[in-house]
CSV table of C-alpha atoms and ligand atoms in Angstrom, one decimal:
chain,number,residue,atom,x,y,z
A,1,MET,CA,-0.1,0.0,0.3
A,2,ILE,CA,1.6,3.3,-1.4
A,3,TYR,CA,0.3,6.3,0.9
A,4,SER,CA,1.6,10.0,-0.6
A,5,GLU,CA,3.9,12.0,1.4
A,6,LYS,CA,0.9,14.2,2.4
A,7,VAL,CA,-0.3,11.4,3.8
A,8,ILE,CA,2.2,10.4,6.2
A,9,ASP,CA,3.0,13.5,7.2
A,10,HIS,CA,-0.7,14.4,8.3
A,11,PHE,CA,-0.8,10.9,9.9
A,12,SER,CA,2.8,11.6,11.3
A,13,CYS,CA,2.0,15.6,12.7
A,14,PRO,CA,-1.8,15.8,13.1
A,15,ARG,CA,-3.0,18.9,12.9
A,16,ASN,CA,-5.5,20.2,15.4
A,17,VAL,CA,-5.3,17.3,17.6
A,18,GLY,CA,-7.5,17.8,21.1
A,19,GLU,CA,-10.6,18.9,22.4
A,20,ILE,CA,-12.1,22.1,22.5
A,21,ALA,CA,-14.5,22.7,26.3
A,22,ASP,CA,-17.4,24.7,25.2
A,23,ALA,CA,-17.4,24.0,21.6
A,24,ASP,CA,-20.4,25.4,18.7
A,25,GLY,CA,-20.7,21.9,18.1
A,26,VAL,CA,-19.3,18.2,18.5
A,27,GLY,CA,-19.4,15.4,16.5
A,28,GLU,CA,-19.1,12.0,16.7
A,29,VAL,CA,-19.2,9.3,14.2
A,30,GLY,CA,-17.7,5.0,13.7
A,31,ASN,CA,-17.5,2.4,11.2
A,32,ALA,CA,-18.6,-0.1,12.3
A,33,LYS,CA,-16.8,-2.7,9.8
A,34,CYS,CA,-13.2,-1.8,10.7
A,35,GLY,CA,-14.2,0.1,15.0
A,36,ASP,CA,-12.6,3.3,14.9
A,37,ILE,CA,-13.6,6.5,16.1
A,38,MET,CA,-13.6,9.4,15.4
A,39,LYS,CA,-15.1,12.8,17.5
A,40,MET,CA,-14.6,15.9,15.2
A,41,TYR,CA,-15.2,19.7,17.7
A,42,LEU,CA,-16.1,22.6,16.5
A,43,LYS,CA,-16.5,27.1,17.7
A,44,ILE,CA,-18.1,28.5,16.0
A,45,ASP,CA,-18.4,32.9,15.7
A,46,GLU,CA,-21.9,33.4,15.7
A,47,ALA,CA,-22.1,36.6,13.8
A,48,THR,CA,-20.2,36.0,11.1
A,49,GLU,CA,-20.8,32.2,11.0
A,50,THR,CA,-17.5,30.6,10.1
A,51,VAL,CA,-15.6,28.2,12.1
A,52,THR,CA,-12.5,30.0,14.7
A,53,ASP,CA,-11.1,27.1,16.1
A,54,VAL,CA,-11.1,23.2,15.4
A,55,LYS,CA,-10.0,20.1,17.5
A,56,PHE,CA,-9.9,16.8,16.6
A,57,LYS,CA,-9.6,13.4,18.6
A,58,THR,CA,-9.4,10.3,16.5
A,59,PHE,CA,-9.2,6.1,17.3
A,60,GLY,CA,-8.3,5.0,14.6
A,61,CYS,CA,-6.3,4.0,11.2
A,62,GLY,CA,-3.5,6.6,10.1
A,63,ALA,CA,-5.7,7.5,7.4
A,64,ALA,CA,-8.2,8.7,9.5
A,65,ILE,CA,-5.7,10.3,12.0
A,66,ALA,CA,-4.5,12.0,8.0
A,67,THR,CA,-8.2,12.6,7.1
A,68,SER,CA,-9.3,14.0,10.1
A,69,SER,CA,-6.4,15.9,10.3
A,70,ILE,CA,-6.5,17.9,6.9
A,71,ALA,CA,-10.5,18.4,7.2
A,72,THR,CA,-9.9,20.2,10.2
A,73,GLU,CA,-7.3,22.7,7.9
A,74,MET,CA,-9.5,22.8,5.5
A,75,ILE,CA,-12.5,24.5,7.4
A,76,LEU,CA,-10.5,26.6,9.6
A,77,GLY,CA,-11.5,30.3,9.6
A,78,LYS,CA,-13.8,29.2,6.8
A,79,PRO,CA,-17.9,30.1,6.3
A,80,VAL,CA,-20.4,27.4,7.6
A,81,SER,CA,-22.0,27.1,4.4
A,82,GLU,CA,-18.8,26.7,2.2
A,83,VAL,CA,-18.0,23.7,5.5
A,84,LEU,CA,-20.9,22.3,4.8
A,85,LYS,CA,-20.2,21.5,0.5
A,86,LEU,CA,-16.8,20.2,2.2
A,87,THR,CA,-17.0,16.3,0.7
A,88,ASN,CA,-14.5,13.1,0.9
A,89,GLN,CA,-13.4,13.8,-2.5
A,90,ALA,CA,-12.0,17.0,-1.4
A,91,VAL,CA,-10.2,15.6,1.2
A,92,VAL,CA,-8.6,12.7,0.0
A,93,ASP,CA,-7.6,14.9,-3.0
A,94,ALA,CA,-5.8,17.7,-0.7
A,95,LEU,CA,-4.2,14.4,1.0
A,96,ASP,CA,-3.3,13.8,-2.9
A,97,GLY,CA,-5.4,10.8,-2.6
A,98,LEU,CA,-5.8,7.6,-1.1
A,99,PRO,CA,-5.6,3.7,-1.2
A,100,ALA,CA,-9.3,2.2,-2.7
A,101,VAL,CA,-9.2,0.1,0.5
A,102,LYS,CA,-8.5,3.8,2.6
A,103,LEU,CA,-11.4,5.9,1.0
A,104,HIS,CA,-13.9,5.1,3.6
A,105,CYS,CA,-11.0,6.6,5.9
A,106,SER,CA,-11.3,10.2,4.4
A,107,VAL,CA,-15.5,9.3,5.2
A,108,LEU,CA,-15.4,9.4,8.2
A,109,ALA,CA,-13.4,12.4,8.1
A,110,GLU,CA,-16.2,14.2,5.7
A,111,GLU,CA,-19.5,12.4,7.9
A,112,ALA,CA,-17.2,14.0,11.2
A,113,VAL,CA,-17.4,17.2,10.0
A,114,LYS,CA,-21.2,17.0,9.5
A,115,SER,CA,-22.0,15.6,13.2
A,116,ALA,CA,-20.5,18.6,13.9
A,117,LEU,CA,-22.1,20.8,12.2
A,118,SER,CA,-25.5,19.0,12.4
A,119,ASP,CA,-25.0,19.5,16.4
A,120,TYR,CA,-24.9,23.0,16.1
A,121,TYR,CA,-27.9,23.8,14.6
A,122,THR,CA,-28.9,21.1,16.8
A,123,LYS,CA,-28.0,23.2,20.1
A,124,LYS,CA,-29.6,26.7,17.6
A,125,GLY,CA,-32.9,25.2,18.1
A,126,ILE,CA,-32.1,24.4,13.9
A,127,ASP,CA,-33.5,20.6,12.7
A,128,PRO,CA,-29.9,20.3,10.6
A,129,THR,CA,-31.9,18.1,8.1
A,130,THR,CA,-33.4,21.3,6.2
A,131,ILE,CA,-30.0,22.1,5.8
A,132,LYS,CA,-28.3,21.9,2.3
A,133,GLY,CA,-25.3,19.9,2.8
A,134,LEU,CA,-26.8,18.1,6.1
A,135,SER,CA,-29.5,15.9,4.7
A,136,ALA,CA,-29.4,12.6,5.7
A,137,GLU,CA,-29.5,11.9,2.0
A,138,SER,CA,-26.8,13.7,0.9
A,139,HIS,CA,-24.3,11.6,0.1
A,140,GLU,CA,-26.0,7.6,0.7
A,141,GLU,CA,-24.9,6.7,-2.8
A,142,GLU,CA,-21.5,7.1,-2.2
A,143,ARG,CA,-21.9,5.2,1.1
A,144,GLU,CA,-23.5,3.0,-1.4
A,145,HIS,CA,-20.4,2.0,-3.3
A,146,GLU,CA,-18.0,2.8,0.0
A,147,ARG,CA,-20.3,-0.6,1.2
A,148,GLU,CA,-19.6,-3.0,-2.5
A,149,ASN,CA,-16.2,-2.0,-2.4
A,150,GLU,CA,-15.4,-3.2,0.7
A,151,ASP,CA,-17.3,-6.4,0.5
B,201,FES,FE1,-11.8,3.0,9.0
B,201,FES,FE2,-9.3,3.9,8.7
B,201,FES,S1,-9.5,2.0,8.6
B,201,FES,S2,-11.4,4.1,8.9
């Protein structure tokens, strides 16, 4: 299995590891097959709807650590409207690719970010399923594809 230099860099020196005690949104996702778990904490400035801080904790494989690390870099300082458009493919591209058997790790990174945003909206009293980018069916097709690849 060949990993890009970026994957190795983010795995060896992950950025933004940790927790945010007073996070505005916390998301936790896992993959039942491999058992890996990713937790993402967001601080969001209400006035500008911008991600002002992000931390993560991943109990998982090297690719899961690398994808969550680069995902935090991709969303830090970005408006929520842009973060909602984050895809696992963008995460993979930012890492200069991942081996096919590791693509599901990038899905976990996207899901962790979106789960944290869902929590943010829920805390604000907004139903997250009404937000474009967070609705349940957004990546259903991709997940089907992942499942096929895993089997
Ligand atoms: Fe499951 Fe990487 S092997 S997230």
